[in-house]
XYZ file of C-alpha atoms in Angstrom:
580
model
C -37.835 -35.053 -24.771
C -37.936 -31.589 -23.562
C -39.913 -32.006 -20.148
C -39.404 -28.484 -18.676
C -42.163 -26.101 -20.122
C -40.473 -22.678 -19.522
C -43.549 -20.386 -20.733
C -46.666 -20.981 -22.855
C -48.948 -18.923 -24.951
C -52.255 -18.162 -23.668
C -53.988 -18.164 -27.085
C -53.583 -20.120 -30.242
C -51.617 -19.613 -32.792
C -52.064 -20.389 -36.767
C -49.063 -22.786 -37.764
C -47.453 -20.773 -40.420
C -47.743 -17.773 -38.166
C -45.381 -19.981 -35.479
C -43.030 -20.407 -38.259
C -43.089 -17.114 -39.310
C -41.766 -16.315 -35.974
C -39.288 -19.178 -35.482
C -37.445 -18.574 -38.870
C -37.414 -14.433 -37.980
C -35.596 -15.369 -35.112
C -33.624 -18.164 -36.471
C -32.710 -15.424 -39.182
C -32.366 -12.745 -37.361
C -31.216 -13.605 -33.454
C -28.994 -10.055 -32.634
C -32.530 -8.702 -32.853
C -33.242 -10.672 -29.503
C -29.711 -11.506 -28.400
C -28.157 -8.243 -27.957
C -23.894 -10.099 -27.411
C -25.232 -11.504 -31.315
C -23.709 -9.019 -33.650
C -24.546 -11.781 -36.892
C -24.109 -15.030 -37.764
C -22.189 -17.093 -40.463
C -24.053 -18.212 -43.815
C -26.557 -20.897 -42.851
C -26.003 -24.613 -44.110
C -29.390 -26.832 -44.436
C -29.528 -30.658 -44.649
C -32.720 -32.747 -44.911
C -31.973 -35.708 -42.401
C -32.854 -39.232 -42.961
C -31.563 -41.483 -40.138
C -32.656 -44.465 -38.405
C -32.612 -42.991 -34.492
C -33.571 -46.578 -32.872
C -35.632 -44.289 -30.154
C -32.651 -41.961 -30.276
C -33.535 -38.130 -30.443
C -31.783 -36.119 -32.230
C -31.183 -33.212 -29.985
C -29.688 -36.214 -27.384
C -27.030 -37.347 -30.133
C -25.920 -33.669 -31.005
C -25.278 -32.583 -27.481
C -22.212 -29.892 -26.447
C -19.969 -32.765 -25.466
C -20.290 -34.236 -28.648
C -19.609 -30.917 -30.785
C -16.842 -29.810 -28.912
C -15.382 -33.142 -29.050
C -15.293 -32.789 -33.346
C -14.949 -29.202 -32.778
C -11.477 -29.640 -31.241
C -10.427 -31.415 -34.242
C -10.122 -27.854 -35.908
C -7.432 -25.393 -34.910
C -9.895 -22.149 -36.058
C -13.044 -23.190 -36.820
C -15.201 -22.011 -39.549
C -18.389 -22.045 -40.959
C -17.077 -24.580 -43.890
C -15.787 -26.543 -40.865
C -19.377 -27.500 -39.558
C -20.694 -28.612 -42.880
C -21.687 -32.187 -43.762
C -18.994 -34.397 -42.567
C -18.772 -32.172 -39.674
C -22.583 -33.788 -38.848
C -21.434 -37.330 -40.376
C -18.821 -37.361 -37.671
C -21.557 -36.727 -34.724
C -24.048 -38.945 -36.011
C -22.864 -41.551 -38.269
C -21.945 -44.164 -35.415
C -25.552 -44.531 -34.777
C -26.768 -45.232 -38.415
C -24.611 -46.233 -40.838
C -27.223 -45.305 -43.496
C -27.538 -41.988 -42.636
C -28.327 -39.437 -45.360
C -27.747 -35.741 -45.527
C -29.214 -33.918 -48.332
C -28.448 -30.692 -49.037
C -31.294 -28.260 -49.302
C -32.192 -24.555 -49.516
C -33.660 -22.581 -46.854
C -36.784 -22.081 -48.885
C -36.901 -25.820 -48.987
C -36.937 -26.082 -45.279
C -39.551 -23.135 -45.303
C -42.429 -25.213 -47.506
C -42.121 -28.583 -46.254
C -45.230 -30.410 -44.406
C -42.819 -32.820 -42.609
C -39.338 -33.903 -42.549
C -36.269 -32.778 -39.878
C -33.589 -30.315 -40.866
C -30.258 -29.179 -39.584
C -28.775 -26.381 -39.781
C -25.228 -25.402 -38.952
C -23.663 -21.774 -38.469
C -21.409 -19.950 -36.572
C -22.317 -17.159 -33.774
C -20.373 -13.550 -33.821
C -20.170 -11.886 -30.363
C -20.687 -7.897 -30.403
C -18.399 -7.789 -27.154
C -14.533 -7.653 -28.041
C -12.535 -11.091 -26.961
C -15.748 -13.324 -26.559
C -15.414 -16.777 -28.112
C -17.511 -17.395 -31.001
C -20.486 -19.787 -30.748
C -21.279 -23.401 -33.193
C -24.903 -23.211 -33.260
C -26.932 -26.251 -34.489
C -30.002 -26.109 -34.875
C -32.879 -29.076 -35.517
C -36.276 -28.212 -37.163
C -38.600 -30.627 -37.036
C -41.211 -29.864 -39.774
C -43.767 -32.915 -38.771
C -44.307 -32.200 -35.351
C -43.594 -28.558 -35.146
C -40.922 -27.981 -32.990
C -37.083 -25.937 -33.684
C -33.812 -27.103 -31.309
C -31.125 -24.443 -30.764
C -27.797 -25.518 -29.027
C -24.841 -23.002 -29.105
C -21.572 -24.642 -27.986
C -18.453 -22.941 -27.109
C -15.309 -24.295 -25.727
C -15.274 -21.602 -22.447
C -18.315 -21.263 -20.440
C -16.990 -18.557 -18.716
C -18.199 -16.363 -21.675
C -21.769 -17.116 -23.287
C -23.459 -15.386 -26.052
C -26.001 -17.862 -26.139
C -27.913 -19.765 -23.859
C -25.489 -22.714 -22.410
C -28.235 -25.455 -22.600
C -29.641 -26.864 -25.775
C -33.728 -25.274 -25.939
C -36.966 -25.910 -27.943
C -39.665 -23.636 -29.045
C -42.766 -25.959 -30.002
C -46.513 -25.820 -31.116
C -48.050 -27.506 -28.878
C -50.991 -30.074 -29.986
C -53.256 -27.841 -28.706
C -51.946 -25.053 -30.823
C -50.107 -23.259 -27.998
C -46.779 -22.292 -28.276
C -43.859 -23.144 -25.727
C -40.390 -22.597 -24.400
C -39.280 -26.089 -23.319
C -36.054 -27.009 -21.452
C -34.693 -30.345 -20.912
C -33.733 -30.333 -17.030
C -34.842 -28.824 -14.063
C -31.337 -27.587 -13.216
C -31.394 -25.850 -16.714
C -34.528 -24.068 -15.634
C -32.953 -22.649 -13.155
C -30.772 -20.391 -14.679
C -30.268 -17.189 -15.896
C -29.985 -18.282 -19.159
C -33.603 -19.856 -18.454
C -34.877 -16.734 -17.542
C -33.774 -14.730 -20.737
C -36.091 -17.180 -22.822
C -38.728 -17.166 -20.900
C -38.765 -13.280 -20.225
C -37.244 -11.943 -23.622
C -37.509 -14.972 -26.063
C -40.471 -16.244 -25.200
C -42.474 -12.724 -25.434
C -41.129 -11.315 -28.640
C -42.087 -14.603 -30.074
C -45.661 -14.590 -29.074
C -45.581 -10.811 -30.283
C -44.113 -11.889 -33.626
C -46.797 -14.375 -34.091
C -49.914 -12.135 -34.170
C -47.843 -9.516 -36.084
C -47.755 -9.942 -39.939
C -44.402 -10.164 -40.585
C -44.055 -8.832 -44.468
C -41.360 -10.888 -45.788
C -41.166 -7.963 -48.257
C -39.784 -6.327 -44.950
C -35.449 -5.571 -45.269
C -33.022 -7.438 -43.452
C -30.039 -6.085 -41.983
C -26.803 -5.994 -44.081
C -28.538 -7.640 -46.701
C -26.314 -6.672 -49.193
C -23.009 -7.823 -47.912
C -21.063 -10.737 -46.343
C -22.600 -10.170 -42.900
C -19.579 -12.240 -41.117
C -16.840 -10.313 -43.231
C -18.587 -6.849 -41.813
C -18.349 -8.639 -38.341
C -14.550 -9.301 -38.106
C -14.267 -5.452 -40.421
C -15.801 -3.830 -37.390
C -14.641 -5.153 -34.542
C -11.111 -4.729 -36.814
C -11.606 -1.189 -36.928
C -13.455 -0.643 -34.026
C -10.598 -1.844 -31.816
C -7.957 -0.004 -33.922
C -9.440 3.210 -33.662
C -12.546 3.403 -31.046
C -10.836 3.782 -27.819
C -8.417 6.580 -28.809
C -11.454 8.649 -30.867
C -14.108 8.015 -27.629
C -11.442 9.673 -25.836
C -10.709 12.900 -27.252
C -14.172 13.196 -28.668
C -15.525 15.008 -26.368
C -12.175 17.563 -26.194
C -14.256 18.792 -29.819
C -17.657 18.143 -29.812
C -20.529 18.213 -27.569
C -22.162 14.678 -28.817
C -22.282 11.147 -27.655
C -18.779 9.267 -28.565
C -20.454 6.301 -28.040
C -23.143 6.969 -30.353
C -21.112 8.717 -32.976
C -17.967 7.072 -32.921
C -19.119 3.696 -33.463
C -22.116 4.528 -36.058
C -19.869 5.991 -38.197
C -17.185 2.802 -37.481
C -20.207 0.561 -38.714
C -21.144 3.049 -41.937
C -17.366 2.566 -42.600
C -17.137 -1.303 -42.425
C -20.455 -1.454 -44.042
C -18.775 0.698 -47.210
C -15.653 -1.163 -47.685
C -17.382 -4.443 -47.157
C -19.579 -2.858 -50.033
C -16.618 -1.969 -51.998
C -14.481 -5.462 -51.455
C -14.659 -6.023 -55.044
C -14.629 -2.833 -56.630
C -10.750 -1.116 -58.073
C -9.637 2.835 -57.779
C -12.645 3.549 -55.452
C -12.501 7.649 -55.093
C -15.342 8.614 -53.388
C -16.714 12.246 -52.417
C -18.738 12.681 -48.728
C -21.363 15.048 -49.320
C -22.060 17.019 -46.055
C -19.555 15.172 -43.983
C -20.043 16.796 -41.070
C -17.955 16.020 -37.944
C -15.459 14.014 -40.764
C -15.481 10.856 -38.848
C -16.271 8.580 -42.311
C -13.778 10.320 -44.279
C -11.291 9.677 -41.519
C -12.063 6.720 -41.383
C -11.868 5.787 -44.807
C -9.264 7.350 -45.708
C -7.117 5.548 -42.943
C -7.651 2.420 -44.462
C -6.385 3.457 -47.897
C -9.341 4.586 -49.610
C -9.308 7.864 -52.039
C -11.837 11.067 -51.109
C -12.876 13.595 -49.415
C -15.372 15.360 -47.349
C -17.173 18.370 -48.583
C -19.102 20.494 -46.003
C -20.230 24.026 -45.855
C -18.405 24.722 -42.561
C -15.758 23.095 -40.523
C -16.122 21.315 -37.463
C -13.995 21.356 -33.971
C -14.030 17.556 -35.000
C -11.728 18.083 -37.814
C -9.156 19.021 -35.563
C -9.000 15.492 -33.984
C -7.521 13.909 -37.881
C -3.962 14.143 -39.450
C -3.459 15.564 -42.683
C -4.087 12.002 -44.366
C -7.938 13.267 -43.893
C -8.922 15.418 -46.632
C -11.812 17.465 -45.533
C -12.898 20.688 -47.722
C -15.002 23.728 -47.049
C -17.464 24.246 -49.617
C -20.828 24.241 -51.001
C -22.449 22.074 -52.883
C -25.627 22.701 -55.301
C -27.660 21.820 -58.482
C -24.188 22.310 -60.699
C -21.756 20.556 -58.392
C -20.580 17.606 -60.584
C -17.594 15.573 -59.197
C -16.516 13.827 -62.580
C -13.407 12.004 -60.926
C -15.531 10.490 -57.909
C -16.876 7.027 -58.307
C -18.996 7.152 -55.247
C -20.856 10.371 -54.027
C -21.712 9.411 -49.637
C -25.055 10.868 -48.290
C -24.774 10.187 -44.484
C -27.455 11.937 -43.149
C -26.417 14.382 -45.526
C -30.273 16.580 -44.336
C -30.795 19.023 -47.487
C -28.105 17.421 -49.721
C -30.186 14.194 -49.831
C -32.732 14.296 -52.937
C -29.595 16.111 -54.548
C -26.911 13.263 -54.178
C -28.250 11.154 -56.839
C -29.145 13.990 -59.236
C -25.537 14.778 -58.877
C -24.199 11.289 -58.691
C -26.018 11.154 -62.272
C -24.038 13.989 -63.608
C -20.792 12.631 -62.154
C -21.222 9.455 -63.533
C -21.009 7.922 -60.169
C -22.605 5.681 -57.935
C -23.626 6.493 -54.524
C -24.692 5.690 -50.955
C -26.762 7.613 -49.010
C -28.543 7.623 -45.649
C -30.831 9.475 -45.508
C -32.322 11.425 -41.916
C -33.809 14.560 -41.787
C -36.727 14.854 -44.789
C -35.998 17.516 -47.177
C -37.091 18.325 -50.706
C -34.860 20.224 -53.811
C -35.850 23.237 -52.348
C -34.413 22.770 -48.929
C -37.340 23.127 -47.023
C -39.177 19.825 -45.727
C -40.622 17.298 -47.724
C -44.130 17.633 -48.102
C -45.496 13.699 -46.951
C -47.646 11.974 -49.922
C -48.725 9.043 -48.558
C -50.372 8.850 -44.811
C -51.027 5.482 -44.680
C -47.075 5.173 -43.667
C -44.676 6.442 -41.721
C -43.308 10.251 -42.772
C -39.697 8.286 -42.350
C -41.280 5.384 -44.989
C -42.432 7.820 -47.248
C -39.295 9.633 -47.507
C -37.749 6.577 -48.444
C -39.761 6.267 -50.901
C -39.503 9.898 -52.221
C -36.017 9.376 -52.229
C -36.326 5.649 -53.859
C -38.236 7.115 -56.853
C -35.787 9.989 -57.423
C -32.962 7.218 -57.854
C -35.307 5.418 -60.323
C -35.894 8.393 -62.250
C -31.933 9.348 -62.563
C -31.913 5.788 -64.404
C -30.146 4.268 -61.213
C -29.962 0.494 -60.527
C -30.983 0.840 -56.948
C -30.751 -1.593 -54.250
C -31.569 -0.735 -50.177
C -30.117 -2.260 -46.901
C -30.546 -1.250 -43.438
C -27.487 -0.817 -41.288
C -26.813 -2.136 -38.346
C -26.065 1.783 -36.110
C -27.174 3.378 -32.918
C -29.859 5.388 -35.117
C -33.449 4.825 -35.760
C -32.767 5.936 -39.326
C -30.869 3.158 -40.548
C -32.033 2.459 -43.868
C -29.814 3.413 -46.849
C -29.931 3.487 -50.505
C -27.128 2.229 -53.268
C -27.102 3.327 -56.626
C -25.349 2.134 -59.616
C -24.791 3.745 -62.473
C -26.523 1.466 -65.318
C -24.197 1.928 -68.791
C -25.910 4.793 -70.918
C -25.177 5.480 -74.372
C -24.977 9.690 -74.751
C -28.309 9.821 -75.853
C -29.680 8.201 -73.263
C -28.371 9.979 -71.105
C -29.085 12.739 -72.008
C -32.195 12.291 -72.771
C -31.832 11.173 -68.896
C -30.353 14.578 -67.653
C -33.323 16.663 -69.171
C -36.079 14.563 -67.915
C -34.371 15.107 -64.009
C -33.323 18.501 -64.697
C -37.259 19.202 -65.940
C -38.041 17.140 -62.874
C -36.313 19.369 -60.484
C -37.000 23.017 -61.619
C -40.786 21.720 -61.112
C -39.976 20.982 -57.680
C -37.871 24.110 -57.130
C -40.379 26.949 -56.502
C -37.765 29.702 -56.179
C -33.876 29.427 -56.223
C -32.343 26.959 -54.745
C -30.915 28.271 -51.446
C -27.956 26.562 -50.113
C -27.672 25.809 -46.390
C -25.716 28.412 -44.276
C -22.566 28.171 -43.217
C -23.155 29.457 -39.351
C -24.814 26.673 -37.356
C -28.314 27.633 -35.853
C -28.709 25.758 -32.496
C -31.688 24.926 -32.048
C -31.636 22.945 -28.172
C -33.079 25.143 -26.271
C -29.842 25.897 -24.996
C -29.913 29.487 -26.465
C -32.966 30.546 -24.764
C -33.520 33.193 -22.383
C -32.652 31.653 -19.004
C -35.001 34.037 -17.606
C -37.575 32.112 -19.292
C -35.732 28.496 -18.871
C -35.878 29.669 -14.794
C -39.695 30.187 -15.171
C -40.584 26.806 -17.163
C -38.339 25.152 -14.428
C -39.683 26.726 -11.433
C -43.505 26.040 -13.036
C -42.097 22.172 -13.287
C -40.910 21.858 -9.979
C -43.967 22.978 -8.440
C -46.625 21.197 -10.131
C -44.348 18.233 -9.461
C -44.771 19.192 -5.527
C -47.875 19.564 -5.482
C -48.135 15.813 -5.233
C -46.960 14.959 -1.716
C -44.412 12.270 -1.833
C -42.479 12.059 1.411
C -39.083 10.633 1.929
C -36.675 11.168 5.253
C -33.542 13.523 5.651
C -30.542 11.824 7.405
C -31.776 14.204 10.369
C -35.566 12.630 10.393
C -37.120 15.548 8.532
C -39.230 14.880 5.606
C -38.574 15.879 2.630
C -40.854 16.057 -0.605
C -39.677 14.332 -3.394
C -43.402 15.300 -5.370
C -45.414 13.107 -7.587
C -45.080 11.845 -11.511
C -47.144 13.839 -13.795
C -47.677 13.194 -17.518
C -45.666 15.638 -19.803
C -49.177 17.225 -21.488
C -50.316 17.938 -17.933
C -47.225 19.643 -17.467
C -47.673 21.733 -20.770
C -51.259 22.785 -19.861
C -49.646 24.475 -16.475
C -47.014 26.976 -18.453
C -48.464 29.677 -19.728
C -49.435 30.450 -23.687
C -47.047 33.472 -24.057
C -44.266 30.890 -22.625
C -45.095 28.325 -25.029
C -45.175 30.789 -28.064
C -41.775 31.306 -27.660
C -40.599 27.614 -26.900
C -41.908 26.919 -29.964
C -39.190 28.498 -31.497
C -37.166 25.883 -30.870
C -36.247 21.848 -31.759
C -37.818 19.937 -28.996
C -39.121 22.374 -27.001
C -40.223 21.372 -22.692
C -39.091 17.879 -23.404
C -35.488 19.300 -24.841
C -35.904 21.864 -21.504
C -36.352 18.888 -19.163
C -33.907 16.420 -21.038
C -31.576 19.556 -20.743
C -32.089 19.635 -16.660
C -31.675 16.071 -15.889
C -29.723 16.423 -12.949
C -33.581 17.682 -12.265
C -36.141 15.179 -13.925
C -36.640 11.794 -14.753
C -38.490 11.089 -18.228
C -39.757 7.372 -18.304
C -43.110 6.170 -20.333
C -44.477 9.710 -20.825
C -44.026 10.468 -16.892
C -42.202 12.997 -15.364
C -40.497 13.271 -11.965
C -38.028 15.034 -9.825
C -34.589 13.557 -9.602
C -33.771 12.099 -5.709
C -30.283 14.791 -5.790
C -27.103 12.901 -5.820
C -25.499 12.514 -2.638
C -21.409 12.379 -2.291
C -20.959 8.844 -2.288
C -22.498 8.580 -5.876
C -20.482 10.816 -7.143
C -17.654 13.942 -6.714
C -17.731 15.663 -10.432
C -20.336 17.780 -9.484
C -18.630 19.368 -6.257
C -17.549 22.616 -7.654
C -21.307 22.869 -8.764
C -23.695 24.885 -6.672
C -26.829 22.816 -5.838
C -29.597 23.798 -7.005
C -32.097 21.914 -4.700
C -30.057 24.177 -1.461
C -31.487 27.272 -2.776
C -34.535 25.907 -4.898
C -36.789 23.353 -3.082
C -39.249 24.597 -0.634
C -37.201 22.270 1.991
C -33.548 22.686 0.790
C -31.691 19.935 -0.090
C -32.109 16.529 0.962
C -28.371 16.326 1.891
C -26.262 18.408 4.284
C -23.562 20.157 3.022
C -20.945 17.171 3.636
C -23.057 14.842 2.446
C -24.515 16.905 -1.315
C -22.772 15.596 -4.400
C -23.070 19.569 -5.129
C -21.486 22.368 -3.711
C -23.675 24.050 -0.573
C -22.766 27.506 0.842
């Protein structure tokens, strides 16, 4: 038994709703377990066996599968199949049947105990990776987990084996076997994060229409690609990313490491890939790509300080690309957030007899002005999918979609294939998208410029920054919120005030012209956040740094010196910044 009840629903839940829940995270755990990056292909056996009181879940214990486990000098998924589970269990029933079954066999039986065997990938470089079994016990409702590796001094997984159950009552519950486990960190991480995205899960109505995750591709080949490339390549491009471009390395660097792992894992089986990247941008994919062997290029219509950072085995072009581009030697055309370019790509992936892949962001129609949303009752992100989905459809496109597995909220891509057109066809193909588009295109098609517009706020009139600042600050202080100077003093560090308070306080004629701009006050205040704190709609006044948290800012004058009603909250030894 599992006598340790961890946590416990307050309400009810339907049965198929718990295992709804227990099979999205048995699918999907990197969506809880953040050191999870994927798992191995599942294998499911229907268990008969005579337990003579004997639970399961006491037999196959971490002992026990590290014992077999050592057996195997680099273990594998095919490693932990059936006679992997013969060996652990057969010395206590000699009759003991495994039957092979599918997952959607497990998923409609009434009764009956499964196990399932897989291995765990860790995100983190050099972790060990994980043998997960896991029991599901179909009669009385409850699903085992317990991940074994042969070093507990790394865990991606909780160390002790754990049950989620419906309860008789209809409740469901974390269990643990031991008090000792209970006590853990490990404990605490189901009951706190486990526990609650469960319950959440099971009053949610979880569309199995809904995508999964690199649903398209080997999902433990992409693990070993990425952390392949990520490791032959990440450190040296997070360090002289930021000697070219004013973005996140961390962000950047590795989304585009994942795009690029996703691609060739994509392209394992295809011969004389040559693809074209369409709006590449900072160049990073082509780079990429191109490093490991793969023929293309990147097409933009200006060059970036990035491109600076990549040998001349990158081939990155200046140009522009509109309603005539055709690319007749590519085999893949790349959309990676590729903004206007998007609704083109497959038009022009159906002229080039190509397939492509694109990503798309930023909503824009033929035209290059936004897309106009058609359907409410969704997201404007969901329906742009599905503008874009129907375009591919229309170009005669097989078309298949995947999300990725990036630092991005907009993570859902589209891959078309070309389907095998007699001229006729497609012909007959090209006029019905080329009649398609000039009804869409109200006036020539205007290509995007060449000279970047920033849009950050950071080309504003500081005059007018100073104002929105100093407007900020003071509604923030009219809140009294005390703390003490290292001399006794007081010192007001203000109160939090929500951010459409703080809009109602700046003037109209101020407002007019922030509107001008991507983001506007939020950008302003993200912009200053040496000065606020943005959490849950809230704003407040950063406490200043102070020397011991950091030096970089030293040769910085500080702004709270000359500023704040009271002057800094440091003296000048003590500031982070630079006092006069």
């Amino acid at each position: 038994m599992f006598p340790i009840p961890l946590a416990m629903s307050s309400t009810t839940i339907p049965l198929e709703k718990f295992w709804d829940a227990v099979f999205l995270y048995f699918n999907r755990p990197h969506l809880i377990n953040r050191k999870i990056i994927t798992t191995s292909v599942n294998s499911y056996f229907e268990v008969r066996f005579d337990s003579n009181g004997l639970k399961l879940h006491e037999l196959i214990n971490r002992a026990a599968v590290l014992y077999e486990a050592r057996n195997f000098r680099n273990i594998s998924a095919d490693d932990i199949k059936k006679n992997f589970l013969k060996n652990l269990l057969y010395c206590y029933d000699n009759n003991l049947e495994l039957n092979d079954v599918s997952f959607e066999n497990v998923k409609i039986a009434h009764k009956g105990t499964f196990l399932c065997t897989r291995i765990l990938f860790p995100r983190i470089k050099n972790s060990p990776n994980a043998i997960e079994i896991v029991i599901l016990d179909k009669e009385y409702n409850k699903a085992t987990f317990l991940a074994v590796t042969d070093s507990e001094r790394v865990l991606i997984a909780p160390s002790c084996p754990y049950e989620i159950e419906l309860t008789n009552s209809s409740n469901l519950r974390v269990n643990v076997p031991t008090f000792e486990d209970a006590d853990t960190a490990h404990a605490q991480w189901l009951a706190d994060k486990l526990f609650s995205k469960l319950v959440k899960w099971a009053a949610e109505d979880l569309n199995e229409g809904k995508i999964h995750s690199l649903s398209l591709i080997n999902s433990e080949e992409y693990c070993f690609m990425y952390n392949r490339l990520k490791e032959c390549y990440g450190v040296t491009l997070v360090q002289d990313w930021p000697k070219k471009s004013g973005t996140d390395p961390q962000k950047y660097v590795f989304e585009d490491i994942a795009i690029a792992s996703y691609l060739m894992c994509l392209w394992k089986n295809e011969k004389d890939v040559n693809f074209v990247d369409c709006g590449c941008g900072n160049g990073l994919l082509v780079h990429l790509l191109n490093k490991e062997g793969y023929n293309g290029y990147g097409i933009d219509v200006r060059a970036r300080p990035t491109w600076d950072l990549y040998d001349k085995s990158t081939i990155l072009q200046v140009d522009t690309i509109g309603p005539e581009s055709t690319f007749p030697s590519a085999t893949w055309l790349i959309g990676n957030h590729s903004d206007e370019l998007t609704p083109w790509i497959p038009v022009v992936a159906l002229k080039s007899e190509a397939n492509f892949f694109v990503l798309p962001c930023c909503p824009y129609d033929f035209n290059g002005q936004k897309h106009i949303r058609k359907n409410t009752s969704i997201s404007a992100y969901a329906d742009y999918l599905t503008y874009i989905e129907d375009i591919s459809k229309y170009c005669g496109f097989e078309l298949a979609i995947d999300k990725l597995r990036i630092p991005s909220t907009k993570r859902t891509c589209l891959i078309g294939r070309r389907k095998r057109m007699c001229t006729n066809d497609r012909d007959n193909t090209l006029k019905r998208v080329t009649d398609l588009v000039e009804s869409k295109i109200s006036k020539k098609f205007v290509q995007k410029s060449g000279i970047e517009r920033v849009r950050n706020c950071t080309q504003l009139d500081q005059n007018l920054v100073s104002d929105i600042i100093a407007i900020c600050i003071r509604t923030l202080l009219s809140h009294e919120n005390n703390i003490q100077k290292g001399n006794g003093e007081l010192w007001n560090l203000g109160g939090s005030v929500k951010i459409s308070n703080l809009i109602q306080e700046i003037p109209k004629n101020l407002l007019r012209q922030l509107k001008q701009e991507c983001g506007g006050l939020q950008t302003i205040l993200r912009n200053h956040r040496y000065l606020f704190e943005m959490q849950n709609g809230l704003v407040t006044m950063r406490v200043p740094v102070n020397i011991k948290e950091s030096v970089k800012y030293k040769e910085k004058n500080c702004w709270f010196e000359k500023n704040h009603p009271q002057g800094c909250l440091y003296d000048k030894q003590n500031c982070g910044y630079k006092h006069k």
